[in-house]
Short mmCIF file of C-alpha atoms in Angstrom, two decimals:
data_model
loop_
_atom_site.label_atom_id
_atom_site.label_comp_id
_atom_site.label_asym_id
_atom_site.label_seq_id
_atom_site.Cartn_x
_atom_site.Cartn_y
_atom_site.Cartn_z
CA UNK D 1 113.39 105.27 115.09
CA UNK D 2 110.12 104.83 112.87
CA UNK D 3 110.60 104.25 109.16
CA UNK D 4 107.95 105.24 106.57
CA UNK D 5 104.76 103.96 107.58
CA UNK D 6 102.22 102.72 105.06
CA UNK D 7 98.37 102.01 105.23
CA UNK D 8 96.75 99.99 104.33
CA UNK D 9 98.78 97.55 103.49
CA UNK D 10 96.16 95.61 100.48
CA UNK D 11 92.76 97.11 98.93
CA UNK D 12 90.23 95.87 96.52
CA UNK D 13 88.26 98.40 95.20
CA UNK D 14 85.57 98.54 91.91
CA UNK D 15 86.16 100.48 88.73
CA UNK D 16 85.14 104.11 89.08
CA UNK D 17 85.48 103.86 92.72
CA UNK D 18 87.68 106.68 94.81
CA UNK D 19 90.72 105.38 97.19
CA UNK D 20 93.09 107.16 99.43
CA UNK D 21 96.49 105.83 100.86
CA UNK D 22 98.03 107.38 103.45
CA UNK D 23 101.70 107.61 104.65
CA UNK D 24 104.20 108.43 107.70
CA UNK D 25 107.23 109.75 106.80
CA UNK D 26 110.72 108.40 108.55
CA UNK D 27 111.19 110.59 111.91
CA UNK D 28 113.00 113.71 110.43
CA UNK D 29 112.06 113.90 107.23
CA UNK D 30 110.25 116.74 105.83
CA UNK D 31 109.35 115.64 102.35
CA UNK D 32 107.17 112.92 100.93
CA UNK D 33 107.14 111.49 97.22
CA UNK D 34 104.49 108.94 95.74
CA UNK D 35 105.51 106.37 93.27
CA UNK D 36 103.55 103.80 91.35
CA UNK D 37 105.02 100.12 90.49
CA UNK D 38 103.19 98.29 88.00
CA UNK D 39 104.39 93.91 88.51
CA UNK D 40 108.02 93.88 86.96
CA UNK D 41 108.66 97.52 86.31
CA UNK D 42 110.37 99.98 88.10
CA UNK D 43 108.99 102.25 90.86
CA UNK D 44 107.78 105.70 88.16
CA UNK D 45 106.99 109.28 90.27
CA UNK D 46 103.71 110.66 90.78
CA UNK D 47 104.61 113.25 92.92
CA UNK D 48 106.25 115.38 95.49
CA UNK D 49 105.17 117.09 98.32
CA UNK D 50 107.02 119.49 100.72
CA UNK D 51 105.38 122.46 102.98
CA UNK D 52 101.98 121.32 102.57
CA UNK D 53 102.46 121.90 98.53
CA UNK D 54 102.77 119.80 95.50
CA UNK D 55 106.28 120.25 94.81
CA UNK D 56 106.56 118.78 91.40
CA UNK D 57 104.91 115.71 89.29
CA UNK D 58 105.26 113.07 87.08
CA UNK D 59 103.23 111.79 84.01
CA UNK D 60 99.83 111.11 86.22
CA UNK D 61 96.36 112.37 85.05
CA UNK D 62 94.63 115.07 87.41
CA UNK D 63 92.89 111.64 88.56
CA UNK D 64 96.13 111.40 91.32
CA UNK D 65 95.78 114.10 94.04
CA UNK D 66 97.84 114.53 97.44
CA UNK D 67 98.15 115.98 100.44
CA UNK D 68 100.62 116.98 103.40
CA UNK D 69 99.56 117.80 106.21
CA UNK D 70 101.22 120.04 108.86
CA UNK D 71 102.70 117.01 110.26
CA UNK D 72 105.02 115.85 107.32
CA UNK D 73 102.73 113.18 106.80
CA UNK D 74 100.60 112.76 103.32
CA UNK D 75 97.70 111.07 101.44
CA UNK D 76 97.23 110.34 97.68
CA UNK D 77 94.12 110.09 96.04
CA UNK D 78 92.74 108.32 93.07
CA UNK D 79 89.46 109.10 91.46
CA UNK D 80 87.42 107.17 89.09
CA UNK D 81 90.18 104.46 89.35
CA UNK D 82 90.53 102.20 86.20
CA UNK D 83 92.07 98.27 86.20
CA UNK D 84 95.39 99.82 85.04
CA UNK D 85 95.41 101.76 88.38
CA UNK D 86 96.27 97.91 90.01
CA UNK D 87 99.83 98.40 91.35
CA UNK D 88 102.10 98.57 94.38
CA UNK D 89 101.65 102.48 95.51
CA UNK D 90 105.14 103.02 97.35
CA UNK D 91 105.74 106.47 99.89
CA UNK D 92 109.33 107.51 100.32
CA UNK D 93 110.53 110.45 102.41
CA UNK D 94 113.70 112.59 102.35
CA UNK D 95 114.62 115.79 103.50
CA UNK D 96 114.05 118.95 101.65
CA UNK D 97 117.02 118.83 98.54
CA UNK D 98 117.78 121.74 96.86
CA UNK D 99 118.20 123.35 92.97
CA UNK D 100 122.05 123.13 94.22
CA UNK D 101 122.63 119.61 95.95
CA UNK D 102 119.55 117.78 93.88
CA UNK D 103 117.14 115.38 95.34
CA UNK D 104 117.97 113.79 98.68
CA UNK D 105 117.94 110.10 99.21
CA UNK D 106 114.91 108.11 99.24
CA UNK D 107 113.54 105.96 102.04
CA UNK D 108 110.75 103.69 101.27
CA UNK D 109 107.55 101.91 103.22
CA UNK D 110 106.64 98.92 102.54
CA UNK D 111 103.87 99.44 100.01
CA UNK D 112 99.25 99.71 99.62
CA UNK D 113 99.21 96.82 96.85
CA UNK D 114 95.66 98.39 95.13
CA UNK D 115 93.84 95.75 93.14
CA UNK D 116 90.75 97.19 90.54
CA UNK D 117 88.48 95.18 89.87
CA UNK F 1 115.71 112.74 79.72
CA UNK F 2 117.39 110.32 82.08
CA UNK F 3 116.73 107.12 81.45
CA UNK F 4 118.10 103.91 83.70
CA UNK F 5 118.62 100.65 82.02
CA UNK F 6 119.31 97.46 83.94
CA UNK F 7 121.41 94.71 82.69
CA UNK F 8 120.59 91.83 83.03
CA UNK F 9 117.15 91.25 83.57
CA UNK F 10 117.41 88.27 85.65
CA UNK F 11 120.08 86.00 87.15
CA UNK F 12 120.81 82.91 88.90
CA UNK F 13 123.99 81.61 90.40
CA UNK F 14 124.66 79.26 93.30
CA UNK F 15 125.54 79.76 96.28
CA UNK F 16 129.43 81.47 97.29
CA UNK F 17 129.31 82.80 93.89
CA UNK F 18 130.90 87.06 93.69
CA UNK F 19 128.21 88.49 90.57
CA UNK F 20 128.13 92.00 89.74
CA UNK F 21 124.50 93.70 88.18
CA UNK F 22 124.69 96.63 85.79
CA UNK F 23 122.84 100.03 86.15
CA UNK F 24 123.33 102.51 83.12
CA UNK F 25 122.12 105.99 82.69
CA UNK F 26 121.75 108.67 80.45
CA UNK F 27 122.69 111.56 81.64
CA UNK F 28 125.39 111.97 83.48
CA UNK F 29 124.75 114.94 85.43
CA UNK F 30 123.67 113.21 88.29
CA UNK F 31 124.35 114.50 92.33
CA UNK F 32 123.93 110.59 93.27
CA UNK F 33 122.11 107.47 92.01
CA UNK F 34 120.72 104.76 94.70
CA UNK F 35 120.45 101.19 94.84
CA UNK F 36 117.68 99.49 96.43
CA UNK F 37 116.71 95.78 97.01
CA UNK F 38 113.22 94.54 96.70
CA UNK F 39 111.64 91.27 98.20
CA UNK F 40 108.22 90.01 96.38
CA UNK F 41 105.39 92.12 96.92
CA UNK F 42 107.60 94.56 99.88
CA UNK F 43 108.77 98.12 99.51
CA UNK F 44 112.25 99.20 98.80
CA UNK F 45 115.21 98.69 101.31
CA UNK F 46 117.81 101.31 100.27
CA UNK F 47 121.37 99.67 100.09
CA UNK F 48 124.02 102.25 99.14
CA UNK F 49 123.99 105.78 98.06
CA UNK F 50 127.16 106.86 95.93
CA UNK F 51 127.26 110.78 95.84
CA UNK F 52 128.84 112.14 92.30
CA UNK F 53 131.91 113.09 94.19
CA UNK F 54 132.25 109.84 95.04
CA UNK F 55 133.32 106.62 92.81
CA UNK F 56 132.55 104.06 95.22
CA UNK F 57 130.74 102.85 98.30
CA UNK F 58 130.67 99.78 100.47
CA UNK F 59 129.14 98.23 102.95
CA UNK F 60 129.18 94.46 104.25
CA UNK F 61 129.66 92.23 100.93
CA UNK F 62 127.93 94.60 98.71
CA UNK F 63 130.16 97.65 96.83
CA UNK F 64 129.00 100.05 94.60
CA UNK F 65 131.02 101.97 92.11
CA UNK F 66 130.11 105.29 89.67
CA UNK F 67 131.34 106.29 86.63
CA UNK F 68 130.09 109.43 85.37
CA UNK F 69 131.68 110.01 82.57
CA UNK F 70 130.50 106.52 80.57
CA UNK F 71 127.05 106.84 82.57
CA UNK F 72 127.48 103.23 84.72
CA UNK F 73 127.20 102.06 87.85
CA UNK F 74 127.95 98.59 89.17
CA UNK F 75 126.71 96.32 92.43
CA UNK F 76 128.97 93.95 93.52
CA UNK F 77 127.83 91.08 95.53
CA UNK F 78 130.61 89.36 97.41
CA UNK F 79 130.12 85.43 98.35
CA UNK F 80 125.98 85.74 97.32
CA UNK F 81 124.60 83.82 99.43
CA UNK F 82 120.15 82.53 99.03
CA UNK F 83 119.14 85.32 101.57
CA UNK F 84 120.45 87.46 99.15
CA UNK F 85 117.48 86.44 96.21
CA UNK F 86 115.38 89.66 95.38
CA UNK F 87 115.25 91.97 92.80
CA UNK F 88 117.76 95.12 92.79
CA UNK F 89 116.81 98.33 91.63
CA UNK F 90 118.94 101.27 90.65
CA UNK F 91 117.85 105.05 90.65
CA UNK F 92 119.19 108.15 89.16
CA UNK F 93 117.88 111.86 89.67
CA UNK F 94 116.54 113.59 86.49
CA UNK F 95 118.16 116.31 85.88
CA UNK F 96 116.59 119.96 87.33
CA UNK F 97 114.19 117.80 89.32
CA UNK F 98 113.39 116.32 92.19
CA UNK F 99 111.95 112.85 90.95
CA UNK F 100 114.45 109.44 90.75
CA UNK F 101 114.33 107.41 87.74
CA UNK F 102 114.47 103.93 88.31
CA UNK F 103 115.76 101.24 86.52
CA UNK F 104 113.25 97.85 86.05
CA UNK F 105 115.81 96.22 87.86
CA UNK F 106 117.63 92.53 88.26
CA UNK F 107 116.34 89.53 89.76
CA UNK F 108 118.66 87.46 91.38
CA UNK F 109 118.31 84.37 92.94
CA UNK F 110 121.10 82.48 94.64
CA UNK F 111 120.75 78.90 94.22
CA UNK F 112 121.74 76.87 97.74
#
């Protein structure tokens, strides 16, 4: 049974440059969430998709953009990326929660480490 | 707001030794809260999920306990041994959302 799935796993890009990361959810799961970890800090939400749709999203400039494609599976992209974009971009999937029965557990990849240079 | 707090920062012990790591929250109208262990530079390995119905959950040496109502949760490590060095992360929904909030987490390392 396939965990998440991350690629790549490292990138170097330049200032002002444009990156997308890509990710596989776990077999089963229908819903993918983004999260940026800066060194020592703790994992903070860019966003959720489910259905194809932005579902909801953190405290990110318009810079951060996703996907989801019919296949559960989902790209971010970063435009114009600055050095404070350097950090360890973690995907997690879950299945669909609910207003009721709140967010459903989180499984992670292993990580695209982005360095800007 | 929900905000996660992680006490303490850091932490070493030798080997054998039972520790316990601290995860506080805010608001305490959470449906679950996660913890999660992290190796240098890897993604997040999920360890135990306590639901809010629940006050605690096991599994091999490690046991997790909730307490709503004074916003804490605690990690118990039983006979910590060096494979278990990494940093542990807790996470709490916010509430009406779907996002986690994590905690900056502890780093532990278990001296041999």
């Amino acid at each position: 049974d396939a965990g998440v799935t991350q690629s790549p796993t490292h990138l170097i890009k330049t200032r002002g440059q444009q990156v997308t990361l890509r990710c596989s959810p776990k077999s089963g799961h229908d819903t993918v969430s983004w999260y940026q970890q800066a060194l020592g800090q703790g994992p903070q939400f860019i966003f959720q998709y489910y259905e194809e749709e932005e579902r909801q999203r953190g405290n990110f400039p318009d810079r951060f953009s996703g996907h989801q494609f019919p296949n559960y599976s989902s790209e971010l992209n970063v435009n114009a990326l600055l050095l404070g974009d350097s950090a360890l971009y973690l995907c997690a999937s879950s299945l669909v929660g609910t207003g009721m029965s709140g967010p459903s557990p989180l499984h992670f990849g292993n990580g695209t480490r982005l360095t800007v240079t | 707001k929900q905000e996660v707090t992680q006490i303490p920062a850091a932490l070493s012990v030798p080997e054998g030794e039972n520790l316990v790591l601290n995860c506080s929250f805010t608001d305490s109208a959470i449906y679950n809260l996660q913890w999660f262990r992290q190796d240098p530079g890897k993604g997040l390995t999920s360890l135990l999920l306590i639901q809010s119905s629940q006050r605690e959950q096991t599994s091999g040496r490690l046991n997790a306990s909730l307490d709503k109502s004074s916003g804490r949760s605690t990690l118990y490590i039983a006979a910590s041994q060096p494979g278990d060095s990494a940093t542990y992360l807790c996470a709490a929904p916010a509430s009406g959302t779907y996002k986690y909030i994590f905690g900056t987490g502890t780093r532990l390392k278990v001296l041999a």
